[in-house]
Amino acid sequence: MQSRNSLIVSQAVNRGIFTANLSPATKRISMMLGEEDEPQTPQLFTELDELILDNKEQLQWKETARWIEFEEKIEERAERWSKPHVTTLPLHSLFELRTCIERGTLLFDLEANNFKEILEIIVNNEIPTGNQKSVLKEKVMHILLRTHKHHIKTSRMQTMLDLLRGASYANKSASLNSNTTADFTNEISDKPLQEQLKNKFKKQIPEGAEVANVLVGEVNFLEKPFVAFVRLKQAMILGALTEVPLPTRFLFILLGPKTKTMAYHQIGRAIATLLTDELFHIVAFKAKLREDLLAGVDEFLDEVTVLPPGKWDPTLRIAPPKILPSPHKRKSMYSLGSKVHMYKGNQIQHEERYGSNLHVAEDLKRTGKLFGGLVNDIKRKAPWFASDFYDALNLQCLSAVLFIYLASVTNAITFGGILGDATDNMQGVLESFLGTAIAGTIFCLFAGQPLTVLGSTGPVLVFERLLYNISSDYQLDYLEFRLWIGIWTAFFCLVLVATDASYLIQYFTRFTEEGFCTLISFIFIHDAFQKMFNLAKNYPINSDFNIDHVTLDHCLCLPFETENVSSLFNETTETHFKLSTATYNTTPNLESVNWPSLTKQDCLKHGGQLVGQTCDYIPDITLISFILFFGTFVCSMSLKNFKTSRYFPFAVRKLISDFSIILSILIFCGVDILVGVDTPKLIVPSELKPTNPHRGWFVYPFGGNEWWMCLIAIAPALLVTILIFMDQQITALILNRKEHKLKKGAGFHLDLFWIALIMILTSFMGLPWYVSATVISLAHIDSLKMETAKSAPGVEPTFMGVREQRVTGLLVFILIGVSLCLAPILKYIPLPVLFGIFLYMGMSALSSVQFMDRLKLLLTPAKHQPDLIYLRHVPLRRVHLFTLLQILCLVLLWVLKSTVAAIIFPVMLLALVWVRKAMECIFSKHDLSWLDDTMPEKENKVLVDKKAEKAASNNECEDSEYLYLQKGCDINISVN
């Protein structure tokens, strides 16, 4: 004979290996989910109240647990709420719950005015059905109307006041609980209490949420359980019934005979857990018959995962996963009626999933018209132009402005200095400042993607150095030759815009993006360390210091003509004293100069020389500089992640995280001032004139070189065009990734159009060429990320997108322009602090690259490797081979950039696309779909468009969740 539970399973699920058809429950749910005319169901806050005896032996309802996404329990001894955790249920409680729904009273769309009226309707429905005796009506009503005790967290001050007034509260409580008359007296308040209205927990509940109240308990006057499930037609606030004053939508009541307390408790937890399930939640809202609700329970049972007893401790709490699985896939299986196809193999799922990766973005579709893509970009971005200004009215934008300003200033000074050294100051720091301000302001004001930050980049700097060397070798006018290269490059870029050539960047897959982003990040990290090592050379540490020779280690100023200075300086102390007090008469003009008493600056001014072992050593500067360098980097990383820490309220943590870079800079500027060591500071030009006095602010196109050099410039202009196109469009592609959730669209054609016009302007003024700075642009995006202000306990704040606007970039470049007036303030910022920010930006950009995760896998034993999603589907040796090929390409690019062959560097960047295409001969499309994006093919064009439309209709594209985050739902079960 079958047991009762096995009978319930066979009747409820009605599905197995011997039945091929869909179960009635699946069909019923598919029909319910297919009703698109129904309004969206609000999120539920579920509260479990249990019937207990208080200290005065009076019955009352006490809140014992609550749910939004995860369960929180009352810690009785600690008098606090537990940490949110994943609910674990005995399977038997789900079977009992199904029986309760099958036999109890169900009321859908009940209309009532208050809690007492609801209870009267429930009790009156139980009596005619024979479930309860009429004589028990008054007792049941009396029990259900008892007072409710909620565990509301109060402030420390309120707790102290409660302790002082404890006696009065005790007397008041006693008088309330003394009412034991068995009538319909409503002891529960019809209006929310003051403590409920002041409950801070309401801030963690999402807007528009409703309540499900679960009441379970045991009484001595019932012979069989009293069960009711109610859905109100109009949600309403039922007085003091709930911890928070929110409208109640569902009521579940279970009263039963004694000796089954834990059974009632577990059944209450079971219905609360079901109501937090996305699918059952919708079923409960749309159910019209008892069978509908039973179908929801059956499907929940069908998808439950069982943890075997004896293999884990049921008292342990499972921590909430960092990433919740998307409910859309689970719902679509029922709404499309395709659940039966789940078991056809993983290959079908992979093809359907990654087919959406083949689509061409709306911004990149070819129009077939001259400047068609540019016109579409303008039409797409014009309606957002006004909102690009008022969307910046947020404190977060101020933090972004300060951070990106300091990063851009550092970038302008660093690359300006390097460019000045490479071009004999034909382009120096001042030109870098002026060019950055002009180009950035124009771009942020009119570009299609204003979140992009323009700047000098490593690849452009390499080309500038080679161009100056070629001009010097062939005695050409560098600025004039550069002007013609800039004009031809701008012309070629405009041709690319006119022909919708940005369409080609769909072939820039993750392989190309990661290679380029990693290369630029390495350049930032390399430059940061290189600057610090150069600083150490300028201020060396005296490694030969001997503490026993401290009496001999001195630095003296002596006349330059003095002979045998070294021998004199190494004499005894007496001789040294005589030298110190002597007056040297070397020239008639310096008869009265007391050389040993002069300062270093005066000594060099009078033509003297410094003699001694300590003259060239200032050891503290290098030490403090490296402390500032690494301290700024570590502090920036720590404060940026402070948002996820456990200290301080969320608003404070978020504010610290938003201003993390500024706080780090201010902290270590303060450290530098307190230490008092003369570390190298930021130097900003104070006069608006060319760095090289032999040039002006306007470059003439003719006169310095032969006329035919303007035609020769076409060849290098083609290389620059490739470099500008690759640098600009890859950066734009990275910024406009799906996981950034940008809503205002991209502007690939419009951005390239303005880059071309800006190049003409900067070429005529002899200013550096500018293109999208990948690392700074990514830092800009990261500083403007938005998250939900409210999140349920245990749920990470949801990423809402990026604050898209033009104001932050515009203010950054305006501030760079007026930095000439800010020189008295900026001179207090130590350069090591800004180099630490350089290191932070480079490391932050690398952290978002999947290549770095795969690089770690090369050094990680298999048993310690993380559960990355692509490792479930691609053999580890294939993953390592893919990573090694990327490493080889990066090494070749780095070596090429550092040699005389750097002139063909732009072509090698373009070659990454062909390398990726050739990899299809080594890797299968299945492997590439998990490790990289699939390159589009002409024969799949029709399929591609259909997939694009399907992906666009889904608000939350799951490709971004799995392709870019590459994380599963981590559930860690502690065994300690």
PDB file of C-alpha atoms in Angstrom, residues 677-891:
ATOM      1  CA  VAL A 677      58.691  66.028   3.389  1.00  0.00           C
ATOM      2  CA  ASP A 678      59.155  68.000   0.173  1.00  0.00           C
ATOM      3  CA  THR A 679      57.691  65.408  -2.182  1.00  0.00           C
ATOM      4  CA  PRO A 680      57.318  66.340  -5.886  1.00  0.00           C
ATOM      5  CA  LYS A 681      54.080  68.222  -6.464  1.00  0.00           C
ATOM      6  CA  LEU A 682      51.770  68.768  -9.422  1.00  0.00           C
ATOM      7  CA  ILE A 683      53.114  71.473 -11.728  1.00  0.00           C
ATOM      8  CA  VAL A 684      50.531  73.349 -13.790  1.00  0.00           C
ATOM      9  CA  PRO A 685      51.538  75.950 -16.412  1.00  0.00           C
ATOM     10  CA  SER A 686      50.655  79.468 -15.318  1.00  0.00           C
ATOM     11  CA  GLU A 687      51.067  81.290 -18.642  1.00  0.00           C
ATOM     12  CA  LEU A 688      49.164  80.787 -21.888  1.00  0.00           C
ATOM     13  CA  LYS A 689      51.997  80.565 -24.398  1.00  0.00           C
ATOM     14  CA  PRO A 690      53.483  77.701 -26.468  1.00  0.00           C
ATOM     15  CA  THR A 691      55.962  75.484 -24.674  1.00  0.00           C
ATOM     16  CA  ASN A 692      58.439  75.903 -27.535  1.00  0.00           C
ATOM     17  CA  PRO A 693      59.040  79.635 -28.141  1.00  0.00           C
ATOM     18  CA  HIS A 694      59.852  79.006 -31.832  1.00  0.00           C
ATOM     19  CA  ARG A 695      56.264  78.064 -32.713  1.00  0.00           C
ATOM     20  CA  GLY A 696      52.938  79.886 -32.671  1.00  0.00           C
ATOM     21  CA  TRP A 697      49.310  78.954 -32.037  1.00  0.00           C
ATOM     22  CA  PHE A 698      48.503  78.501 -35.747  1.00  0.00           C
ATOM     23  CA  VAL A 699      50.200  76.046 -38.109  1.00  0.00           C
ATOM     24  CA  TYR A 700      50.362  77.166 -41.743  1.00  0.00           C
ATOM     25  CA  PRO A 701      49.758  74.429 -44.322  1.00  0.00           C
ATOM     26  CA  PHE A 702      52.463  75.629 -46.748  1.00  0.00           C
ATOM     27  CA  GLY A 703      55.920  77.135 -46.501  1.00  0.00           C
ATOM     28  CA  GLY A 704      57.917  74.774 -44.367  1.00  0.00           C
ATOM     29  CA  ASN A 705      57.935  71.666 -46.612  1.00  0.00           C
ATOM     30  CA  GLU A 706      57.727  70.934 -50.310  1.00  0.00           C
ATOM     31  CA  TRP A 707      54.194  71.122 -51.732  1.00  0.00           C
ATOM     32  CA  TRP A 708      54.131  67.443 -52.622  1.00  0.00           C
ATOM     33  CA  MET A 709      54.571  66.485 -48.938  1.00  0.00           C
ATOM     34  CA  CYS A 710      50.818  67.023 -48.536  1.00  0.00           C
ATOM     35  CA  LEU A 711      50.337  64.046 -50.857  1.00  0.00           C
ATOM     36  CA  ILE A 712      52.980  61.946 -49.115  1.00  0.00           C
ATOM     37  CA  ALA A 713      51.037  62.506 -45.900  1.00  0.00           C
ATOM     38  CA  ILE A 714      48.256  60.271 -47.244  1.00  0.00           C
ATOM     39  CA  ALA A 715      50.233  57.099 -46.392  1.00  0.00           C
ATOM     40  CA  PRO A 716      50.766  57.810 -42.670  1.00  0.00           C
ATOM     41  CA  ALA A 717      47.239  59.274 -42.529  1.00  0.00           C
ATOM     42  CA  LEU A 718      45.839  55.866 -43.462  1.00  0.00           C
ATOM     43  CA  LEU A 719      47.656  54.332 -40.484  1.00  0.00           C
ATOM     44  CA  VAL A 720      46.389  57.064 -38.165  1.00  0.00           C
ATOM     45  CA  THR A 721      42.854  56.541 -39.504  1.00  0.00           C
ATOM     46  CA  ILE A 722      43.028  52.860 -38.615  1.00  0.00           C
ATOM     47  CA  LEU A 723      44.375  53.742 -35.179  1.00  0.00           C
ATOM     48  CA  ILE A 724      41.724  56.407 -34.513  1.00  0.00           C
ATOM     49  CA  PHE A 725      38.914  54.183 -35.795  1.00  0.00           C
ATOM     50  CA  MET A 726      40.021  51.196 -33.707  1.00  0.00           C
ATOM     51  CA  ASP A 727      40.704  53.231 -30.562  1.00  0.00           C
ATOM     52  CA  GLN A 728      37.482  55.243 -30.770  1.00  0.00           C
ATOM     53  CA  GLN A 729      35.077  52.508 -31.774  1.00  0.00           C
ATOM     54  CA  ILE A 730      36.406  49.781 -29.485  1.00  0.00           C
ATOM     55  CA  THR A 731      36.147  52.151 -26.530  1.00  0.00           C
ATOM     56  CA  ALA A 732      32.617  53.113 -27.590  1.00  0.00           C
ATOM     57  CA  LEU A 733      31.739  49.439 -27.977  1.00  0.00           C
ATOM     58  CA  ILE A 734      32.987  48.665 -24.458  1.00  0.00           C
ATOM     59  CA  LEU A 735      31.076  51.602 -22.969  1.00  0.00           C
ATOM     60  CA  ASN A 736      27.850  50.597 -24.719  1.00  0.00           C
ATOM     61  CA  ARG A 737      27.900  46.979 -23.590  1.00  0.00           C
ATOM     62  CA  LYS A 738      24.542  45.508 -22.652  1.00  0.00           C
ATOM     63  CA  GLU A 739      25.450  45.069 -19.009  1.00  0.00           C
ATOM     64  CA  HIS A 740      25.826  48.838 -18.571  1.00  0.00           C
ATOM     65  CA  LYS A 741      22.074  49.147 -19.314  1.00  0.00           C
ATOM     66  CA  LEU A 742      22.367  52.450 -21.169  1.00  0.00           C
ATOM     67  CA  LYS A 743      18.929  53.693 -22.191  1.00  0.00           C
ATOM     68  CA  LYS A 744      19.690  56.692 -24.379  1.00  0.00           C
ATOM     69  CA  GLY A 745      21.471  54.747 -27.083  1.00  0.00           C
ATOM     70  CA  ALA A 746      24.925  55.045 -28.587  1.00  0.00           C
ATOM     71  CA  GLY A 747      26.191  57.301 -31.353  1.00  0.00           C
ATOM     72  CA  PHE A 748      29.029  55.519 -33.124  1.00  0.00           C
ATOM     73  CA  HIS A 749      28.738  57.529 -36.345  1.00  0.00           C
ATOM     74  CA  LEU A 750      28.155  60.859 -34.567  1.00  0.00           C
ATOM     75  CA  ASP A 751      31.131  60.334 -32.248  1.00  0.00           C
ATOM     76  CA  LEU A 752      33.491  59.582 -35.132  1.00  0.00           C
ATOM     77  CA  PHE A 753      32.169  62.646 -36.985  1.00  0.00           C
ATOM     78  CA  TRP A 754      33.117  64.967 -34.116  1.00  0.00           C
ATOM     79  CA  ILE A 755      36.477  63.239 -33.637  1.00  0.00           C
ATOM     80  CA  ALA A 756      37.246  64.077 -37.284  1.00  0.00           C
ATOM     81  CA  LEU A 757      36.272  67.757 -36.888  1.00  0.00           C
ATOM     82  CA  ILE A 758      38.217  68.074 -33.644  1.00  0.00           C
ATOM     83  CA  MET A 759      41.259  66.557 -35.339  1.00  0.00           C
ATOM     84  CA  ILE A 760      41.193  69.301 -37.985  1.00  0.00           C
ATOM     85  CA  LEU A 761      41.052  71.974 -35.283  1.00  0.00           C
ATOM     86  CA  THR A 762      43.839  70.513 -33.141  1.00  0.00           C
ATOM     87  CA  SER A 763      46.049  69.948 -36.197  1.00  0.00           C
ATOM     88  CA  PHE A 764      45.819  73.602 -37.226  1.00  0.00           C
ATOM     89  CA  MET A 765      46.567  74.720 -33.651  1.00  0.00           C
ATOM     90  CA  GLY A 766      49.432  72.266 -33.208  1.00  0.00           C
ATOM     91  CA  LEU A 767      47.673  70.550 -30.291  1.00  0.00           C
ATOM     92  CA  PRO A 768      47.738  66.795 -29.545  1.00  0.00           C
ATOM     93  CA  TRP A 769      45.249  64.506 -31.262  1.00  0.00           C
ATOM     94  CA  TYR A 770      42.487  63.203 -29.043  1.00  0.00           C
ATOM     95  CA  VAL A 771      40.446  60.059 -29.022  1.00  0.00           C
ATOM     96  CA  SER A 772      38.400  58.147 -26.450  1.00  0.00           C
ATOM     97  CA  ALA A 773      40.512  57.286 -23.421  1.00  0.00           C
ATOM     98  CA  THR A 774      39.415  53.745 -22.606  1.00  0.00           C
ATOM     99  CA  VAL A 775      40.499  53.500 -18.972  1.00  0.00           C
ATOM    100  CA  ILE A 776      39.289  56.970 -17.935  1.00  0.00           C
ATOM    101  CA  SER A 777      35.998  56.445 -19.790  1.00  0.00           C
ATOM    102  CA  LEU A 778      35.432  53.168 -17.945  1.00  0.00           C
ATOM    103  CA  ALA A 779      36.216  54.943 -14.673  1.00  0.00           C
ATOM    104  CA  HIS A 780      33.668  57.611 -15.656  1.00  0.00           C
ATOM    105  CA  ILE A 781      31.004  54.964 -16.256  1.00  0.00           C
ATOM    106  CA  ASP A 782      31.850  53.236 -12.983  1.00  0.00           C
ATOM    107  CA  SER A 783      31.552  56.470 -10.988  1.00  0.00           C
ATOM    108  CA  LEU A 784      28.031  57.077 -12.350  1.00  0.00           C
ATOM    109  CA  LYS A 785      26.504  53.641 -11.753  1.00  0.00           C
ATOM    110  CA  MET A 786      23.083  53.664 -10.105  1.00  0.00           C
ATOM    111  CA  GLU A 787      21.653  51.052  -7.762  1.00  0.00           C
ATOM    112  CA  THR A 788      18.298  50.595  -6.125  1.00  0.00           C
ATOM    113  CA  ALA A 789      17.946  52.740  -3.016  1.00  0.00           C
ATOM    114  CA  LYS A 790      15.815  50.040  -1.381  1.00  0.00           C
ATOM    115  CA  SER A 791      16.725  46.386  -1.290  1.00  0.00           C
ATOM    116  CA  ALA A 792      15.199  43.503   0.634  1.00  0.00           C
ATOM    117  CA  PRO A 793      17.272  41.997   3.466  1.00  0.00           C
ATOM    118  CA  GLY A 794      19.804  39.573   2.031  1.00  0.00           C
ATOM    119  CA  VAL A 795      19.395  40.908  -1.503  1.00  0.00           C
ATOM    120  CA  GLU A 796      22.240  42.853  -3.088  1.00  0.00           C
ATOM    121  CA  PRO A 797      21.232  46.278  -4.429  1.00  0.00           C
ATOM    122  CA  THR A 798      20.095  45.924  -8.021  1.00  0.00           C
ATOM    123  CA  PHE A 799      22.140  47.670 -10.695  1.00  0.00           C
ATOM    124  CA  MET A 800      19.789  50.113 -12.403  1.00  0.00           C
ATOM    125  CA  GLY A 801      22.084  51.500 -15.073  1.00  0.00           C
ATOM    126  CA  VAL A 802      24.288  54.542 -15.483  1.00  0.00           C
ATOM    127  CA  ARG A 803      23.414  58.186 -14.912  1.00  0.00           C
ATOM    128  CA  GLU A 804      23.597  59.257 -18.546  1.00  0.00           C
ATOM    129  CA  GLN A 805      24.205  62.994 -18.948  1.00  0.00           C
ATOM    130  CA  ARG A 806      26.621  65.538 -20.449  1.00  0.00           C
ATOM    131  CA  VAL A 807      27.277  67.744 -17.443  1.00  0.00           C
ATOM    132  CA  THR A 808      30.026  65.746 -15.709  1.00  0.00           C
ATOM    133  CA  GLY A 809      32.208  65.529 -18.801  1.00  0.00           C
ATOM    134  CA  LEU A 810      31.506  69.149 -19.694  1.00  0.00           C
ATOM    135  CA  LEU A 811      32.483  70.401 -16.239  1.00  0.00           C
ATOM    136  CA  VAL A 812      35.611  68.233 -16.206  1.00  0.00           C
ATOM    137  CA  PHE A 813      36.986  69.788 -19.378  1.00  0.00           C
ATOM    138  CA  ILE A 814      35.944  73.313 -18.404  1.00  0.00           C
ATOM    139  CA  LEU A 815      37.838  72.841 -15.128  1.00  0.00           C
ATOM    140  CA  ILE A 816      40.871  71.629 -17.071  1.00  0.00           C
ATOM    141  CA  GLY A 817      40.700  74.833 -19.100  1.00  0.00           C
ATOM    142  CA  VAL A 818      40.642  77.029 -15.992  1.00  0.00           C
ATOM    143  CA  SER A 819      43.332  74.957 -14.265  1.00  0.00           C
ATOM    144  CA  LEU A 820      45.833  77.651 -15.216  1.00  0.00           C
ATOM    145  CA  CYS A 821      44.098  79.811 -12.597  1.00  0.00           C
ATOM    146  CA  LEU A 822      44.038  76.955 -10.073  1.00  0.00           C
ATOM    147  CA  ALA A 823      47.804  76.475 -10.031  1.00  0.00           C
ATOM    148  CA  PRO A 824      48.166  77.898  -6.468  1.00  0.00           C
ATOM    149  CA  ILE A 825      45.794  75.161  -5.188  1.00  0.00           C
ATOM    150  CA  LEU A 826      46.855  72.265  -7.368  1.00  0.00           C
ATOM    151  CA  LYS A 827      50.519  72.720  -6.434  1.00  0.00           C
ATOM    152  CA  TYR A 828      49.780  71.068  -3.065  1.00  0.00           C
ATOM    153  CA  ILE A 829      48.784  67.727  -4.647  1.00  0.00           C
ATOM    154  CA  PRO A 830      51.725  65.271  -4.566  1.00  0.00           C
ATOM    155  CA  LEU A 831      52.454  63.531  -7.858  1.00  0.00           C
ATOM    156  CA  PRO A 832      52.743  60.080  -6.176  1.00  0.00           C
ATOM    157  CA  VAL A 833      49.099  60.446  -5.079  1.00  0.00           C
ATOM    158  CA  LEU A 834      47.992  61.012  -8.688  1.00  0.00           C
ATOM    159  CA  PHE A 835      50.154  58.139  -9.890  1.00  0.00           C
ATOM    160  CA  GLY A 836      48.335  55.983  -7.337  1.00  0.00           C
ATOM    161  CA  ILE A 837      45.048  57.004  -9.007  1.00  0.00           C
ATOM    162  CA  PHE A 838      46.578  55.967 -12.350  1.00  0.00           C
ATOM    163  CA  LEU A 839      47.312  52.548 -10.883  1.00  0.00           C
ATOM    164  CA  TYR A 840      43.779  52.336  -9.478  1.00  0.00           C
ATOM    165  CA  MET A 841      42.191  53.087 -12.863  1.00  0.00           C
ATOM    166  CA  GLY A 842      44.359  50.528 -14.624  1.00  0.00           C
ATOM    167  CA  MET A 843      43.602  47.807 -12.087  1.00  0.00           C
ATOM    168  CA  SER A 844      39.880  48.660 -12.040  1.00  0.00           C
ATOM    169  CA  ALA A 845      39.678  48.357 -15.815  1.00  0.00           C
ATOM    170  CA  LEU A 846      41.415  44.971 -15.670  1.00  0.00           C
ATOM    171  CA  SER A 847      39.000  43.678 -13.035  1.00  0.00           C
ATOM    172  CA  SER A 848      36.124  43.837 -15.537  1.00  0.00           C
ATOM    173  CA  VAL A 849      37.985  41.785 -18.153  1.00  0.00           C
ATOM    174  CA  GLN A 850      37.213  38.069 -18.384  1.00  0.00           C
ATOM    175  CA  PHE A 851      40.769  37.521 -19.624  1.00  0.00           C
ATOM    176  CA  MET A 852      42.109  38.173 -16.106  1.00  0.00           C
ATOM    177  CA  ASP A 853      39.867  35.449 -14.648  1.00  0.00           C
ATOM    178  CA  ARG A 854      41.106  32.990 -17.222  1.00  0.00           C
ATOM    179  CA  LEU A 855      44.680  34.082 -16.553  1.00  0.00           C
ATOM    180  CA  LYS A 856      44.257  33.122 -12.897  1.00  0.00           C
ATOM    181  CA  LEU A 857      42.974  29.702 -13.964  1.00  0.00           C
ATOM    182  CA  LEU A 858      46.403  28.927 -15.445  1.00  0.00           C
ATOM    183  CA  LEU A 859      47.860  29.021 -11.915  1.00  0.00           C
ATOM    184  CA  THR A 860      44.914  27.524 -10.039  1.00  0.00           C
ATOM    185  CA  PRO A 861      44.625  23.754  -9.428  1.00  0.00           C
ATOM    186  CA  ALA A 862      41.404  22.260 -10.741  1.00  0.00           C
ATOM    187  CA  LYS A 863      39.962  21.551  -7.297  1.00  0.00           C
ATOM    188  CA  HIS A 864      40.350  25.203  -6.268  1.00  0.00           C
ATOM    189  CA  GLN A 865      38.988  26.768  -9.447  1.00  0.00           C
ATOM    190  CA  PRO A 866      35.828  28.890  -9.118  1.00  0.00           C
ATOM    191  CA  ASP A 867      32.579  27.627 -10.571  1.00  0.00           C
ATOM    192  CA  LEU A 868      32.645  29.876 -13.628  1.00  0.00           C
ATOM    193  CA  ILE A 869      29.816  29.309 -16.061  1.00  0.00           C
ATOM    194  CA  TYR A 870      32.024  28.642 -19.102  1.00  0.00           C
ATOM    195  CA  LEU A 871      33.989  25.967 -17.216  1.00  0.00           C
ATOM    196  CA  ARG A 872      30.799  23.900 -17.112  1.00  0.00           C
ATOM    197  CA  HIS A 873      30.604  23.745 -20.886  1.00  0.00           C
ATOM    198  CA  VAL A 874      34.148  24.090 -22.276  1.00  0.00           C
ATOM    199  CA  PRO A 875      37.029  21.684 -21.507  1.00  0.00           C
ATOM    200  CA  LEU A 876      39.709  23.279 -19.358  1.00  0.00           C
ATOM    201  CA  ARG A 877      42.438  22.628 -21.916  1.00  0.00           C
ATOM    202  CA  ARG A 878      40.459  24.571 -24.519  1.00  0.00           C
ATOM    203  CA  VAL A 879      40.045  27.458 -22.077  1.00  0.00           C
ATOM    204  CA  HIS A 880      43.801  27.498 -21.444  1.00  0.00           C
ATOM    205  CA  LEU A 881      44.530  27.402 -25.187  1.00  0.00           C
ATOM    206  CA  PHE A 882      42.224  30.375 -25.754  1.00  0.00           C
ATOM    207  CA  THR A 883      43.965  32.284 -22.944  1.00  0.00           C
ATOM    208  CA  LEU A 884      47.455  31.469 -24.248  1.00  0.00           C
ATOM    209  CA  LEU A 885      46.552  32.781 -27.699  1.00  0.00           C
ATOM    210  CA  GLN A 886      45.368  36.027 -26.121  1.00  0.00           C
ATOM    211  CA  ILE A 887      48.608  36.289 -24.139  1.00  0.00           C
ATOM    212  CA  LEU A 888      50.632  35.757 -27.301  1.00  0.00           C
ATOM    213  CA  CYS A 889      48.744  38.523 -29.121  1.00  0.00           C
ATOM    214  CA  LEU A 890      49.208  40.929 -26.194  1.00  0.00           C
ATOM    215  CA  VAL A 891      52.949  40.212 -25.973  1.00  0.00           C
TER     216      VAL A 891
END
